[in-house]
């Protein structure tokens, strides 16, 4: 039989968060091993429940959820999102500028498919949330990674970004708050990015899915609130701030300079219609979530569960010889660095698989986030304190053995 091959459009597409190490972990579980999975920000499995009022509203409206909705989404949740953009000081957003999706992920892919031709370039941060790189590649574009500077708290290197703009560049992706680093960008940094977009007539795609998961009293600035003469595409949803990953309720908002984007918007409308609509039960959750009690505030406040676990994980990891980590200001992750002189890692995917095999802890290697050197990993600090301590103790034990095996 002739082999059936995958499309060559997938040649440069990967998603290591659910990559080969996860397949190994699943086989180990089938063999009876218990794996501590710190590879994905899936809040529900760690006991973070969505607000009860969201659940109840979905239940009450389930009988009205069987039919298709408008291709962009129901009116009421889009109206609630419009009000939310006003709270974030994003000007000029109308109902027609808002698209609901099956999570922000679907809309990321839709945004790239509607924009890119073969050879077009999009500036994507390194490290990044790898769906952005994959979506650009799948749409036929070339992801060009600009560096975020660990020494500067993982802020974007504006000079590096500027150097990588070419006549083929169409857009800049800004992930703020950042996954995987937990960085939060200042207004001044965002204004510099806006100025680059203005000078080169680029679209700014703003991934703001963690905009309420902020620690130490930090505040988030939406980049779309800083200008009206640049086209902004802002993405958000319920998955993280409202612990509702499985509800797949996300949205995309167009703002700023829309007059010259009529053709692109027509393409987005076409793509939205082709998928018919986002799931209706998830749409019913949006208005209640945005207008209800913001329980995320208690989780991230000093003494709140997420804040405690962030502090604990950071302390345990940085106590390990040769491990440093910028303390996250936001989100659910940290991105520690392993000193290459102490941990001479040639293949960080193999390194992660060895850790999994020896200590039954699943992480994601740094190169899975398009970080070039094999000297980082991402850790999710969602397990309760006892389990998180257990996981970090196992990591420390593995690293101690690794140091001894590779001592010069």
mmCIF file of C-alpha atoms in Angstrom:
data_model
loop_
_atom_site.group_PDB
_atom_site.id
_atom_site.type_symbol
_atom_site.label_atom_id
_atom_site.label_comp_id
_atom_site.label_asym_id
_atom_site.label_seq_id
_atom_site.Cartn_x
_atom_site.Cartn_y
_atom_site.Cartn_z
ATOM 1 C CA UNK A 1 0.000 0.000 0.000
ATOM 2 C CA UNK A 2 1.133 3.532 -0.738
ATOM 3 C CA UNK A 3 1.881 5.395 2.522
ATOM 4 C CA UNK A 4 -0.569 8.130 3.476
ATOM 5 C CA UNK A 5 1.447 11.211 4.365
ATOM 6 C CA UNK A 6 0.456 14.294 6.286
ATOM 7 C CA UNK A 7 0.192 17.595 4.454
ATOM 8 C CA UNK A 8 3.490 19.381 3.895
ATOM 9 C CA UNK A 9 1.772 22.438 5.414
ATOM 10 C CA UNK A 10 2.434 20.711 8.742
ATOM 11 C CA UNK A 11 6.187 20.345 8.223
ATOM 12 C CA UNK A 12 7.038 23.371 10.362
ATOM 13 C CA UNK A 13 4.127 23.037 12.781
ATOM 14 C CA UNK A 14 4.621 21.687 16.297
ATOM 15 C CA UNK A 15 2.976 21.970 19.704
ATOM 16 C CA UNK A 16 5.355 20.563 22.279
ATOM 17 C CA UNK A 17 3.049 21.283 25.224
ATOM 18 C CA UNK A 18 1.271 18.127 24.105
ATOM 19 C CA UNK A 19 4.257 16.654 22.318
ATOM 20 C CA UNK A 20 6.265 13.406 22.454
ATOM 21 C CA UNK A 21 6.925 13.564 26.204
ATOM 22 C CA UNK A 22 3.178 13.535 26.851
ATOM 23 C CA UNK A 23 2.822 10.393 24.753
ATOM 24 C CA UNK A 24 5.510 8.739 26.873
ATOM 25 C CA UNK A 25 3.715 9.894 30.020
ATOM 26 C CA UNK A 26 0.467 8.339 28.825
ATOM 27 C CA UNK A 27 2.186 5.030 28.205
ATOM 28 C CA UNK A 28 3.730 5.186 31.669
ATOM 29 C CA UNK A 29 0.277 5.812 33.151
ATOM 30 C CA UNK A 30 -1.070 2.789 31.301
ATOM 31 C CA UNK A 31 1.757 0.816 32.896
ATOM 32 C CA UNK A 32 0.570 1.903 36.333
ATOM 33 C CA UNK A 33 2.784 4.915 37.086
ATOM 34 C CA UNK A 34 1.401 8.131 38.576
ATOM 35 C CA UNK A 35 2.702 11.165 36.688
ATOM 36 C CA UNK A 36 2.803 14.707 38.054
ATOM 37 C CA UNK A 37 1.836 16.752 34.991
ATOM 38 C CA UNK A 38 3.207 20.268 35.048
ATOM 39 C CA UNK A 39 3.085 20.656 31.284
ATOM 40 C CA UNK A 40 -0.193 22.479 30.702
ATOM 41 C CA UNK A 41 -2.270 25.163 32.414
ATOM 42 C CA UNK A 42 -5.381 23.015 32.757
ATOM 43 C CA UNK A 43 -6.792 24.512 35.947
ATOM 44 C CA UNK A 44 -9.722 22.159 36.571
ATOM 45 C CA UNK A 45 -7.571 19.079 37.148
ATOM 46 C CA UNK A 46 -5.799 20.924 39.985
ATOM 47 C CA UNK A 47 -9.001 21.819 41.807
ATOM 48 C CA UNK A 48 -9.550 25.309 40.404
ATOM 49 C CA UNK A 49 -13.277 25.391 39.714
ATOM 50 C CA UNK A 50 -15.062 27.973 37.569
ATOM 51 C CA UNK A 51 -17.318 30.444 39.376
ATOM 52 C CA UNK A 52 -20.566 28.690 40.275
ATOM 53 C CA UNK A 53 -22.693 31.436 38.707
ATOM 54 C CA UNK A 54 -21.133 30.668 35.318
ATOM 55 C CA UNK A 55 -21.939 26.984 35.649
ATOM 56 C CA UNK A 56 -25.519 27.700 36.732
ATOM 57 C CA UNK A 57 -26.140 30.092 33.838
ATOM 58 C CA UNK A 58 -24.904 27.515 31.361
ATOM 59 C CA UNK A 59 -27.194 24.887 32.875
ATOM 60 C CA UNK A 60 -30.221 27.213 32.782
ATOM 61 C CA UNK A 61 -29.596 28.075 29.141
ATOM 62 C CA UNK A 62 -28.712 24.601 27.907
ATOM 63 C CA UNK A 63 -32.146 24.056 26.350
ATOM 64 C CA UNK A 64 -31.600 27.159 24.249
ATOM 65 C CA UNK A 65 -28.166 26.066 23.076
ATOM 66 C CA UNK A 66 -29.038 23.500 20.428
ATOM 67 C CA UNK A 67 -29.279 25.843 17.458
ATOM 68 C CA UNK A 68 -26.635 27.742 15.530
ATOM 69 C CA UNK A 69 -26.000 31.282 16.686
ATOM 70 C CA UNK A 70 -24.904 34.262 14.625
ATOM 71 C CA UNK A 71 -21.553 33.436 13.045
ATOM 72 C CA UNK A 72 -19.833 36.113 15.142
ATOM 73 C CA UNK A 73 -21.683 35.113 18.291
ATOM 74 C CA UNK A 74 -24.729 35.994 20.385
ATOM 75 C CA UNK A 75 -25.542 39.632 21.002
ATOM 76 C CA UNK A 76 -25.499 39.628 24.832
ATOM 77 C CA UNK A 77 -21.976 38.204 25.327
ATOM 78 C CA UNK A 78 -20.591 40.417 22.577
ATOM 79 C CA UNK A 79 -22.222 43.430 24.253
ATOM 80 C CA UNK A 80 -20.582 42.406 27.550
ATOM 81 C CA UNK A 81 -17.212 42.176 25.793
ATOM 82 C CA UNK A 82 -17.774 45.604 24.256
ATOM 83 C CA UNK A 83 -18.302 47.010 27.755
ATOM 84 C CA UNK A 84 -15.150 45.209 28.900
ATOM 85 C CA UNK A 85 -13.115 46.893 26.157
ATOM 86 C CA UNK A 86 -14.407 50.209 27.460
ATOM 87 C CA UNK A 87 -13.175 49.287 30.955
ATOM 88 C CA UNK A 88 -9.771 48.554 29.383
ATOM 89 C CA UNK A 89 -9.849 51.987 27.670
ATOM 90 C CA UNK A 90 -9.957 50.508 24.160
ATOM 91 C CA UNK A 91 -11.866 53.033 22.114
ATOM 92 C CA UNK A 92 -14.278 52.733 19.216
ATOM 93 C CA UNK A 93 -15.242 49.053 19.536
ATOM 94 C CA UNK A 94 -18.691 48.131 18.216
ATOM 95 C CA UNK A 95 -20.625 44.883 18.358
ATOM 96 C CA UNK A 96 -19.554 44.110 14.782
ATOM 97 C CA UNK A 97 -15.885 44.299 15.801
ATOM 98 C CA UNK A 98 -16.250 41.325 18.164
ATOM 99 C CA UNK A 99 -15.957 37.658 17.198
ATOM 100 C CA UNK A 100 -16.650 34.788 19.582
ATOM 101 C CA UNK A 101 -14.681 31.584 19.145
ATOM 102 C CA UNK A 102 -14.125 28.097 20.465
ATOM 103 C CA UNK A 103 -11.457 29.467 22.743
ATOM 104 C CA UNK A 104 -8.985 32.142 21.739
ATOM 105 C CA UNK A 105 -6.991 29.391 20.017
ATOM 106 C CA UNK A 106 -9.498 29.030 17.180
ATOM 107 C CA UNK A 107 -9.450 32.779 16.642
ATOM 108 C CA UNK A 108 -5.644 32.925 16.562
ATOM 109 C CA UNK A 109 -5.660 30.444 13.715
ATOM 110 C CA UNK A 110 -8.530 32.287 12.012
ATOM 111 C CA UNK A 111 -6.704 35.607 12.277
ATOM 112 C CA UNK A 112 -3.581 34.199 10.615
ATOM 113 C CA UNK A 113 -5.487 32.294 7.917
ATOM 114 C CA UNK A 114 -7.340 35.453 6.970
ATOM 115 C CA UNK A 115 -4.190 37.570 6.725
ATOM 116 C CA UNK A 116 -1.213 35.684 5.376
ATOM 117 C CA UNK A 117 -0.010 34.798 1.910
ATOM 118 C CA UNK A 118 2.982 32.589 1.199
ATOM 119 C CA UNK A 119 6.159 34.344 2.304
ATOM 120 C CA UNK A 120 4.497 36.903 4.548
ATOM 121 C CA UNK A 121 6.248 37.371 7.880
ATOM 122 C CA UNK A 122 4.899 37.819 11.397
ATOM 123 C CA UNK A 123 7.043 38.864 14.356
ATOM 124 C CA UNK A 124 6.463 36.425 17.221
ATOM 125 C CA UNK A 125 8.176 36.557 20.628
ATOM 126 C CA UNK A 126 10.832 34.072 21.696
ATOM 127 C CA UNK A 127 9.968 32.377 23.922
ATOM 128 C CA UNK A 128 6.357 32.252 22.765
ATOM 129 C CA UNK A 129 3.115 30.397 23.256
ATOM 130 C CA UNK A 130 3.807 27.947 20.415
ATOM 131 C CA UNK A 131 0.334 28.092 18.899
ATOM 132 C CA UNK A 132 1.248 31.494 17.476
ATOM 133 C CA UNK A 133 4.270 30.135 15.621
ATOM 134 C CA UNK A 134 2.275 27.121 14.458
ATOM 135 C CA UNK A 135 -0.662 29.248 13.257
ATOM 136 C CA UNK A 136 1.625 31.508 11.208
ATOM 137 C CA UNK A 137 3.317 28.499 9.597
ATOM 138 C CA UNK A 138 0.033 26.704 8.912
ATOM 139 C CA UNK A 139 -1.302 29.807 7.154
ATOM 140 C CA UNK A 140 1.705 29.803 4.812
ATOM 141 C CA UNK A 141 3.583 32.592 6.556
ATOM 142 C CA UNK A 142 7.042 32.733 8.105
ATOM 143 C CA UNK A 143 7.247 33.260 11.870
ATOM 144 C CA UNK A 144 10.196 35.523 12.711
ATOM 145 C CA UNK A 145 11.095 35.406 16.387
ATOM 146 C CA UNK A 146 12.119 38.546 18.224
ATOM 147 C CA UNK A 147 13.971 38.055 21.497
ATOM 148 C CA UNK A 148 12.541 38.724 24.916
ATOM 149 C CA UNK A 149 15.398 39.632 27.262
ATOM 150 C CA UNK A 150 15.670 37.490 30.385
ATOM 151 C CA UNK A 151 18.069 39.983 31.972
ATOM 152 C CA UNK A 152 15.403 42.678 31.598
ATOM 153 C CA UNK A 153 12.647 40.592 33.172
ATOM 154 C CA UNK A 154 11.737 38.941 29.851
ATOM 155 C CA UNK A 155 10.628 42.219 28.266
ATOM 156 C CA UNK A 156 10.709 42.400 24.449
ATOM 157 C CA UNK A 157 13.984 43.574 22.962
ATOM 158 C CA UNK A 158 12.718 46.484 20.873
ATOM 159 C CA UNK A 159 15.994 46.842 18.966
ATOM 160 C CA UNK A 160 15.878 43.177 17.979
ATOM 161 C CA UNK A 161 12.262 43.578 16.919
ATOM 162 C CA UNK A 162 13.152 46.603 14.812
ATOM 163 C CA UNK A 163 16.030 44.777 13.089
ATOM 164 C CA UNK A 164 13.758 41.927 12.050
ATOM 165 C CA UNK A 165 11.132 44.014 10.279
ATOM 166 C CA UNK A 166 11.322 43.590 6.492
ATOM 167 C CA UNK A 167 9.088 44.569 3.562
ATOM 168 C CA UNK A 168 7.387 41.184 4.043
ATOM 169 C CA UNK A 169 6.435 41.803 7.676
ATOM 170 C CA UNK A 170 2.684 42.036 8.194
ATOM 171 C CA UNK A 171 2.176 41.955 11.949
ATOM 172 C CA UNK A 172 3.632 41.854 15.461
ATOM 173 C CA UNK A 173 2.370 39.398 18.075
ATOM 174 C CA UNK A 174 2.428 40.625 21.677
ATOM 175 C CA UNK A 175 1.707 38.071 24.415
ATOM 176 C CA UNK A 176 1.029 40.148 27.529
ATOM 177 C CA UNK A 177 0.868 38.854 30.230
ATOM 178 C CA UNK A 178 3.340 36.405 28.815
ATOM 179 C CA UNK A 179 3.205 32.661 28.531
ATOM 180 C CA UNK A 180 5.669 31.009 29.251
ATOM 181 C CA UNK A 181 7.645 33.588 31.255
ATOM 182 C CA UNK A 182 4.993 35.286 33.396
ATOM 183 C CA UNK A 183 6.298 38.703 32.323
ATOM 184 C CA UNK A 184 4.040 41.757 32.384
ATOM 185 C CA UNK A 185 4.870 44.572 29.965
ATOM 186 C CA UNK A 186 5.051 48.198 31.028
ATOM 187 C CA UNK A 187 3.184 50.980 29.273
ATOM 188 C CA UNK A 188 6.482 52.393 27.981
ATOM 189 C CA UNK A 189 7.452 49.104 26.316
ATOM 190 C CA UNK A 190 4.002 48.797 24.764
ATOM 191 C CA UNK A 191 4.222 52.350 23.422
ATOM 192 C CA UNK A 192 7.516 51.484 21.721
ATOM 193 C CA UNK A 193 5.883 48.496 20.045
ATOM 194 C CA UNK A 194 2.977 50.674 18.915
ATOM 195 C CA UNK A 195 5.427 53.142 17.390
ATOM 196 C CA UNK A 196 7.115 50.364 15.413
ATOM 197 C CA UNK A 197 3.738 49.165 14.167
ATOM 198 C CA UNK A 198 2.809 52.718 13.215
ATOM 199 C CA UNK A 199 6.035 53.369 11.314
ATOM 200 C CA UNK A 200 5.828 50.136 9.334
ATOM 201 C CA UNK A 201 2.015 49.873 9.008
ATOM 202 C CA UNK A 202 1.840 46.572 10.882
ATOM 203 C CA UNK A 203 -1.077 44.921 12.653
ATOM 204 C CA UNK A 204 -0.649 44.261 16.365
ATOM 205 C CA UNK A 205 -2.088 40.956 17.615
ATOM 206 C CA UNK A 206 -2.444 41.160 21.401
ATOM 207 C CA UNK A 207 -2.865 37.891 23.307
ATOM 208 C CA UNK A 208 -4.228 38.994 26.685
ATOM 209 C CA UNK A 209 -5.746 35.763 28.005
ATOM 210 C CA UNK A 210 -4.094 36.272 31.447
ATOM 211 C CA UNK A 211 -4.955 39.948 31.876
ATOM 212 C CA UNK A 212 -6.491 39.412 35.331
ATOM 213 C CA UNK A 213 -4.021 36.819 36.598
ATOM 214 C CA UNK A 214 -1.691 39.422 38.105
ATOM 215 C CA UNK A 215 0.389 39.318 41.301
ATOM 216 C CA UNK A 216 1.783 41.844 43.773
ATOM 217 C CA UNK A 217 -0.788 44.501 42.892
ATOM 218 C CA UNK A 218 0.381 44.774 39.287
ATOM 219 C CA UNK A 219 -1.935 46.317 36.685
ATOM 220 C CA UNK A 220 -2.365 45.328 33.047
ATOM 221 C CA UNK A 221 -2.415 47.770 30.147
ATOM 222 C CA UNK A 222 -4.098 46.693 26.932
ATOM 223 C CA UNK A 223 -1.868 47.736 24.070
ATOM 224 C CA UNK A 224 -4.953 48.554 21.999
ATOM 225 C CA UNK A 225 -5.770 51.352 24.453
ATOM 226 C CA UNK A 226 -2.624 53.254 23.461
ATOM 227 C CA UNK A 227 -3.417 54.297 19.875
ATOM 228 C CA UNK A 228 -6.197 54.720 17.338
ATOM 229 C CA UNK A 229 -4.062 54.842 14.183
ATOM 230 C CA UNK A 230 -2.867 51.195 14.261
ATOM 231 C CA UNK A 231 -5.011 48.101 13.675
ATOM 232 C CA UNK A 232 -5.195 45.987 16.831
ATOM 233 C CA UNK A 233 -6.567 42.468 17.126
ATOM 234 C CA UNK A 234 -7.014 41.640 20.818
ATOM 235 C CA UNK A 235 -7.680 38.081 21.975
ATOM 236 C CA UNK A 236 -9.032 36.955 25.318
ATOM 237 C CA UNK A 237 -11.370 34.394 26.860
ATOM 238 C CA UNK A 238 -12.641 32.575 29.930
ATOM 239 C CA UNK A 239 -10.125 29.733 30.042
ATOM 240 C CA UNK A 240 -7.656 31.141 32.567
ATOM 241 C CA UNK A 241 -9.110 34.086 34.489
ATOM 242 C CA UNK A 242 -12.355 32.151 35.013
ATOM 243 C CA UNK A 243 -10.911 28.617 35.202
ATOM 244 C CA UNK A 244 -13.089 27.493 32.291
ATOM 245 C CA UNK A 245 -10.650 25.899 29.854
ATOM 246 C CA UNK A 246 -13.063 23.234 28.614
ATOM 247 C CA UNK A 247 -15.898 25.650 27.919
ATOM 248 C CA UNK A 248 -13.917 26.955 24.917
ATOM 249 C CA UNK A 249 -15.257 30.496 25.212
ATOM 250 C CA UNK A 250 -12.943 33.071 23.664
ATOM 251 C CA UNK A 251 -13.193 36.322 21.762
ATOM 252 C CA UNK A 252 -11.357 38.501 19.279
ATOM 253 C CA UNK A 253 -11.767 42.286 19.143
ATOM 254 C CA UNK A 254 -10.794 44.587 16.268
ATOM 255 C CA UNK A 255 -9.964 48.180 17.144
ATOM 256 C CA UNK A 256 -7.945 51.163 15.994
ATOM 257 C CA UNK A 257 -7.362 51.792 12.288
ATOM 258 C CA UNK A 258 -10.098 49.663 10.696
ATOM 259 C CA UNK A 259 -10.852 51.832 7.661
ATOM 260 C CA UNK A 260 -7.969 50.421 5.642
ATOM 261 C CA UNK A 261 -8.663 46.848 6.768
ATOM 262 C CA UNK A 262 -12.052 46.349 5.111
ATOM 263 C CA UNK A 263 -10.810 43.546 2.876
ATOM 264 C CA UNK A 264 -9.170 41.706 5.784
ATOM 265 C CA UNK A 265 -12.316 42.109 7.873
ATOM 266 C CA UNK A 266 -14.364 40.703 4.999
ATOM 267 C CA UNK A 267 -12.055 37.675 5.048
ATOM 268 C CA UNK A 268 -12.512 37.229 8.799
ATOM 269 C CA UNK A 269 -16.287 37.400 8.360
ATOM 270 C CA UNK A 270 -16.055 34.696 5.709
ATOM 271 C CA UNK A 271 -13.980 32.436 7.944
ATOM 272 C CA UNK A 272 -16.341 33.019 10.871
ATOM 273 C CA UNK A 273 -19.283 32.023 8.697
ATOM 274 C CA UNK A 274 -17.535 28.903 7.393
ATOM 275 C CA UNK A 275 -17.198 27.460 10.902
ATOM 276 C CA UNK A 276 -20.901 28.421 11.438
ATOM 277 C CA UNK A 277 -20.518 29.586 15.047
ATOM 278 C CA UNK A 278 -18.751 29.105 18.351
ATOM 279 C CA UNK A 279 -20.303 26.619 20.778
ATOM 280 C CA UNK A 280 -23.466 28.109 22.269
ATOM 281 C CA UNK A 281 -23.191 26.902 25.905
ATOM 282 C CA UNK A 282 -19.796 28.565 26.228
ATOM 283 C CA UNK A 283 -21.219 31.801 24.832
ATOM 284 C CA UNK A 284 -23.841 31.858 27.578
ATOM 285 C CA UNK A 285 -21.047 31.905 30.165
ATOM 286 C CA UNK A 286 -19.361 35.093 28.916
ATOM 287 C CA UNK A 287 -21.794 37.787 30.036
ATOM 288 C CA UNK A 288 -22.121 36.297 33.514
ATOM 289 C CA UNK A 289 -18.349 35.906 33.845
ATOM 290 C CA UNK A 290 -17.478 39.454 32.848
ATOM 291 C CA UNK A 291 -20.284 41.014 34.890
ATOM 292 C CA UNK A 292 -20.030 38.798 37.951
ATOM 293 C CA UNK A 293 -17.792 38.503 40.981
ATOM 294 C CA UNK A 294 -14.135 38.467 39.902
ATOM 295 C CA UNK A 295 -12.961 35.607 42.110
ATOM 296 C CA UNK A 296 -9.564 35.515 40.386
ATOM 297 C CA UNK A 297 -8.669 38.541 42.531
ATOM 298 C CA UNK A 298 -8.700 36.405 45.695
ATOM 299 C CA UNK A 299 -6.518 33.718 44.114
ATOM 300 C CA UNK A 300 -3.769 36.136 43.057
ATOM 301 C CA UNK A 301 -3.858 38.425 46.102
ATOM 302 C CA UNK A 302 -1.146 38.038 48.765
ATOM 303 C CA UNK A 303 -1.972 34.821 50.592
ATOM 304 C CA UNK A 304 -4.241 33.620 47.785
ATOM 305 C CA UNK A 305 -3.697 30.120 46.471
ATOM 306 C CA UNK A 306 -2.080 31.059 43.171
ATOM 307 C CA UNK A 307 0.159 33.664 44.792
ATOM 308 C CA UNK A 308 1.278 31.199 47.471
ATOM 309 C CA UNK A 309 2.063 28.523 44.924
ATOM 310 C CA UNK A 310 3.974 30.946 42.717
ATOM 311 C CA UNK A 311 6.117 31.998 45.677
ATOM 312 C CA UNK A 312 6.656 28.401 46.775
ATOM 313 C CA UNK A 313 7.649 27.116 43.331
ATOM 314 C CA UNK A 314 9.991 30.035 42.752
ATOM 315 C CA UNK A 315 11.715 29.507 46.106
ATOM 316 C CA UNK A 316 12.076 25.738 45.674
ATOM 317 C CA UNK A 317 13.451 26.005 42.141
ATOM 318 C CA UNK A 318 15.921 28.808 42.801
ATOM 319 C CA UNK A 319 17.249 26.939 45.839
ATOM 320 C CA UNK A 320 18.579 24.308 43.413
ATOM 321 C CA UNK A 321 22.227 24.930 42.456
ATOM 322 C CA UNK A 322 22.556 26.359 38.957
ATOM 323 C CA UNK A 323 18.859 27.218 38.590
ATOM 324 C CA UNK A 324 17.750 30.829 38.222
ATOM 325 C CA UNK A 325 14.302 32.180 37.437
ATOM 326 C CA UNK A 326 12.717 35.571 36.866
ATOM 327 C CA UNK A 327 9.796 35.655 39.279
ATOM 328 C CA UNK A 328 6.528 35.834 37.317
ATOM 329 C CA UNK A 329 4.414 38.951 37.674
ATOM 330 C CA UNK A 330 1.439 37.296 35.992
ATOM 331 C CA UNK A 331 -0.031 34.105 34.476
ATOM 332 C CA UNK A 332 0.442 30.520 35.719
ATOM 333 C CA UNK A 333 3.979 29.621 34.694
ATOM 334 C CA UNK A 334 7.641 30.187 35.277
ATOM 335 C CA UNK A 335 10.515 29.677 32.861
ATOM 336 C CA UNK A 336 13.637 28.719 34.839
ATOM 337 C CA UNK A 337 17.136 28.711 33.399
ATOM 338 C CA UNK A 338 19.630 25.905 33.897
ATOM 339 C CA UNK A 339 23.237 27.090 33.972
ATOM 340 C CA UNK A 340 24.852 25.366 30.951
ATOM 341 C CA UNK A 341 28.164 25.082 32.801
ATOM 342 C CA UNK A 342 26.480 22.925 35.425
ATOM 343 C CA UNK A 343 23.874 21.281 33.194
ATOM 344 C CA UNK A 344 25.460 20.698 29.762
ATOM 345 C CA UNK A 345 22.231 19.812 27.946
ATOM 346 C CA UNK A 346 22.529 19.034 24.239
ATOM 347 C CA UNK A 347 18.920 17.929 23.651
ATOM 348 C CA UNK A 348 16.413 19.398 26.075
ATOM 349 C CA UNK A 349 13.581 17.181 24.838
ATOM 350 C CA UNK A 350 15.684 14.150 25.785
ATOM 351 C CA UNK A 351 16.459 15.880 29.093
ATOM 352 C CA UNK A 352 12.722 16.243 29.813
ATOM 353 C CA UNK A 353 12.118 12.600 28.886
ATOM 354 C CA UNK A 354 14.876 11.489 31.273
ATOM 355 C CA UNK A 355 13.302 13.519 34.072
ATOM 356 C CA UNK A 356 9.949 11.943 33.284
ATOM 357 C CA UNK A 357 11.388 8.433 33.287
ATOM 358 C CA UNK A 358 13.328 8.840 36.526
ATOM 359 C CA UNK A 359 11.050 11.059 38.627
ATOM 360 C CA UNK A 360 7.585 10.804 37.011
ATOM 361 C CA UNK A 361 7.340 14.599 36.536
ATOM 362 C CA UNK A 362 6.263 16.004 33.159
ATOM 363 C CA UNK A 363 7.528 19.440 32.108
ATOM 364 C CA UNK A 364 7.963 21.123 28.719
ATOM 365 C CA UNK A 365 11.433 21.915 27.400
ATOM 366 C CA UNK A 366 12.335 25.504 26.567
ATOM 367 C CA UNK A 367 12.863 24.853 22.866
ATOM 368 C CA UNK A 368 9.187 23.836 22.733
ATOM 369 C CA UNK A 369 8.483 27.564 23.164
ATOM 370 C CA UNK A 370 10.835 28.496 20.328
ATOM 371 C CA UNK A 371 13.681 29.405 22.675
ATOM 372 C CA UNK A 372 16.822 28.543 20.727
ATOM 373 C CA UNK A 373 19.147 27.250 23.430
ATOM 374 C CA UNK A 374 18.434 24.048 25.432
ATOM 375 C CA UNK A 375 18.759 25.684 28.845
ATOM 376 C CA UNK A 376 15.197 26.432 30.019
ATOM 377 C CA UNK A 377 11.989 24.635 30.865
ATOM 378 C CA UNK A 378 8.463 25.739 31.699
ATOM 379 C CA UNK A 379 6.796 24.742 34.942
ATOM 380 C CA UNK A 380 3.097 25.123 35.725
ATOM 381 C CA UNK A 381 2.616 26.027 39.401
ATOM 382 C CA UNK A 382 -1.019 24.900 39.666
ATOM 383 C CA UNK A 383 -0.752 21.838 41.981
ATOM 384 C CA UNK A 384 -1.547 22.400 45.651
ATOM 385 C CA UNK A 385 1.406 23.229 47.878
ATOM 386 C CA UNK A 386 2.068 19.647 49.001
ATOM 387 C CA UNK A 387 2.056 18.272 45.462
ATOM 388 C CA UNK A 388 4.068 21.218 44.176
ATOM 389 C CA UNK A 389 6.666 20.636 46.888
ATOM 390 C CA UNK A 390 6.793 16.960 45.951
ATOM 391 C CA UNK A 391 7.246 17.816 42.264
ATOM 392 C CA UNK A 392 10.005 20.360 42.897
ATOM 393 C CA UNK A 393 11.750 17.941 45.261
ATOM 394 C CA UNK A 394 11.772 15.337 42.491
ATOM 395 C CA UNK A 395 13.119 17.892 40.015
ATOM 396 C CA UNK A 396 15.856 18.856 42.492
ATOM 397 C CA UNK A 397 16.777 15.190 42.995
ATOM 398 C CA UNK A 398 16.978 14.599 39.256
ATOM 399 C CA UNK A 399 19.109 17.710 38.738
ATOM 400 C CA UNK A 400 21.424 16.647 41.562
ATOM 401 C CA UNK A 401 21.998 13.337 39.798
ATOM 402 C CA UNK A 402 22.413 15.095 36.458
ATOM 403 C CA UNK A 403 25.092 17.383 37.906
ATOM 404 C CA UNK A 404 26.970 14.422 39.347
ATOM 405 C CA UNK A 405 26.835 12.459 36.091
ATOM 406 C CA UNK A 406 28.079 15.426 34.065
ATOM 407 C CA UNK A 407 30.575 16.872 36.532
ATOM 408 C CA UNK A 408 33.775 17.877 34.776
#
